[in-house]
Amino acid sequence: MQNKTIIICLIISQLLVSVFSSAGGQANCTGVAAGTDCASVCGVPTVAGTGTTACSWVSSSTLTTCTVTDCTCLTTGTVTGITNLNDQFCTSCKGSTSNTYANGAGTACVAASASCNSTIRGTTAWTVGDCTVCTPTTPALVGSTCKACNTISSAWTDANCAACASTSTPKGNTNFANSAGTACVNASATCASGSRGTTAANAWTAADCLACTPATPAVQFGASPATTSSCVACNTINSGWTDANCNSCAMAASPQTKNIVAKADGSACVAAVFSCTQSARGSNKWTNADCAACNGTAANANQYASADGSTCQATQASSTFSGQIFVSILLVLSALLI
Ligand SMILES: *[C@@H]1O[C@H](CO)[C@@H](O)[C@H](O)[C@H]1NC(C)=O
Ligand SMILES: *[C@@H]1O[C@H](CO)[C@@H](O)[C@H](O)[C@H]1NC(C)=O
Ligand SMILES: *[C@@H]1O[C@H](CO)[C@@H](O)[C@H](O)[C@H]1NC(C)=O
Ligand SMILES: *[C@@H]1O[C@H](CO)[C@@H](O)[C@H](O)[C@H]1NC(C)=O
């Protein structure tokens, strides 16, 4: 019984040690030679808050590398801020992460590909990814310099757009550069022409044509091979209109129009409230206006909504059930007012 208790206590204390303390891995601190003091050359971060513990390095007597005594000094207590982190400390405490380098502000360890400190980085070229994690306020890369997003007005790249979207507050969705490179847009994939429209998988959508190339906002699918697609101007289309192309052309028009859906016969775009296609319309009821817009107003064109709004018909429906309720309510209200 006693033995079991001791074993359980041992297991629990082992668990506590593994949960509450975590010695760092090896890091090289410039100037540490065999027998020198890691604490004097490696540098420790300042951890602000209540109930925090000081960070320290294990002194090295024989080794030329140093280790942080306990990496939980970064998280113990109620931490309100960390400053003065350096690459050595991050390297020692990265654990299984790739957060090997201190960010530019020295407030967090990040997964950069090289030091965020230009002096240490030396001639290693900056990448957009490193700009983003090292200096989130200048997350884009122009030439060889990390830049703030609001300083860029031309030559946008997908990488810079993604960097700026990921660091904006709230996080943005304009991850791709438009075809002119003048802005970042909410396309579903790159606007780069060589990477779009060549197969069924990378087909253009009308929404992407509108976002990437506003002057050619409609999509047209190639006849041969049928898997190709391209963005075209609205005035090149005279049949086969789709809701998506109508919507794109309505949005690209100046001023914008309300002709957002395709007529039932695909001959034009019209200002119906919901699609002229029953499947796309879903449970939205037909109205006289939508039936007329979708089907035209020629005799027997089914330009009127049926009484229950489930379909269009050739003759005007007589007073509808909902109309009767409306009249009844009016009568009750007027009776109450009198
Ligand atoms: C420390 O430096 C040695 C010798 O340059 C190198 O082999 C080792 O990988 C370095 N360790 C770390 C953690 O950077
Ligand atoms: C960058 O590294 C140099 C050389 O180690 C150091 O003197 C300087 O303080 C570092 N700068 C920052 C901002 O940490
Ligand atoms: C971004 O594009 C997607 C797909 O086209 C769309 O569903 C979404 O509403 C757009 N978001 C904004 C904010 O425009
Ligand atoms: C539009 O009119 C055609 C021809 O009468 C008809 O076949 C079609 O069902 C009508 N559309 C709707 C949504 O009722």
PDB file of C-alpha atoms and ligand atoms in Angstrom, residues 264-265 275-278 281 286 290-291 294-296 299-304 310-314, ligand 4:
ATOM      1  CA  ALA A 264     -35.205  32.646 -68.700  1.00  0.00           C
ATOM      2  CA  ASP A 265     -34.134  32.308 -72.352  1.00  0.00           C
ATOM      3  CA  SER A 275     -32.960  34.225 -60.382  1.00  0.00           C
ATOM      4  CA  CYS A 276     -35.169  33.319 -63.336  1.00  0.00           C
ATOM      5  CA  THR A 277     -33.984  29.731 -62.894  1.00  0.00           C
ATOM      6  CA  GLN A 278     -36.220  27.813 -60.516  1.00  0.00           C
ATOM      7  CA  ARG A 281     -34.435  30.717 -57.009  1.00  0.00           C
ATOM      8  CA  TRP A 286     -42.474  34.295 -57.841  1.00  0.00           C
ATOM      9  CA  ASP A 290     -40.181  38.736 -61.605  1.00  0.00           C
ATOM     10  CA  CYS A 291     -42.365  36.641 -63.945  1.00  0.00           C
ATOM     11  CA  CYS A 294     -37.862  36.718 -66.561  1.00  0.00           C
ATOM     12  CA  ASN A 295     -40.405  35.639 -69.169  1.00  0.00           C
ATOM     13  CA  GLY A 296     -41.217  38.861 -70.982  1.00  0.00           C
ATOM     14  CA  ALA A 299     -49.188  37.325 -74.653  1.00  0.00           C
ATOM     15  CA  ASN A 300     -48.992  33.886 -73.016  1.00  0.00           C
ATOM     16  CA  ALA A 301     -45.421  34.476 -71.927  1.00  0.00           C
ATOM     17  CA  ASN A 302     -46.326  33.382 -68.409  1.00  0.00           C
ATOM     18  CA  GLN A 303     -45.705  36.869 -67.131  1.00  0.00           C
ATOM     19  CA  TYR A 304     -47.886  36.586 -64.020  1.00  0.00           C
ATOM     20  CA  SER A 310     -44.871  28.756 -56.857  1.00  0.00           C
ATOM     21  CA  THR A 311     -44.738  29.375 -60.606  1.00  0.00           C
ATOM     22  CA  CYS A 312     -45.491  31.806 -63.435  1.00  0.00           C
ATOM     23  CA  GLN A 313     -48.675  31.603 -65.503  1.00  0.00           C
ATOM     24  CA  ALA A 314     -50.236  33.290 -68.507  1.00  0.00           C
TER      25      ALA A 314
HETATM   26  C1  LIG B   4     -41.627  31.266 -68.859  1.00  0.00           C
HETATM   27  O1  LIG B   4     -42.438  31.018 -69.969  1.00  0.00           O
HETATM   28  C2  LIG B   4     -42.190  29.777 -70.584  1.00  0.00           C
HETATM   29  C3  LIG B   4     -43.022  29.736 -71.845  1.00  0.00           C
HETATM   30  O2  LIG B   4     -44.378  29.949 -71.545  1.00  0.00           O
HETATM   31  C4  LIG B   4     -42.507  28.650 -69.648  1.00  0.00           C
HETATM   32  O3  LIG B   4     -42.190  27.414 -70.240  1.00  0.00           O
HETATM   33  C5  LIG B   4     -41.698  28.818 -68.383  1.00  0.00           C
HETATM   34  O4  LIG B   4     -42.100  27.863 -67.470  1.00  0.00           O
HETATM   35  C6  LIG B   4     -41.898  30.193 -67.856  1.00  0.00           C
HETATM   36  N1  LIG B   4     -41.025  30.352 -66.719  1.00  0.00           N
HETATM   37  C7  LIG B   4     -41.487  30.221 -65.516  1.00  0.00           C
HETATM   38  C8  LIG B   4     -40.476  30.395 -64.430  1.00  0.00           C
HETATM   39  O5  LIG B   4     -42.639  29.981 -65.276  1.00  0.00           O
END
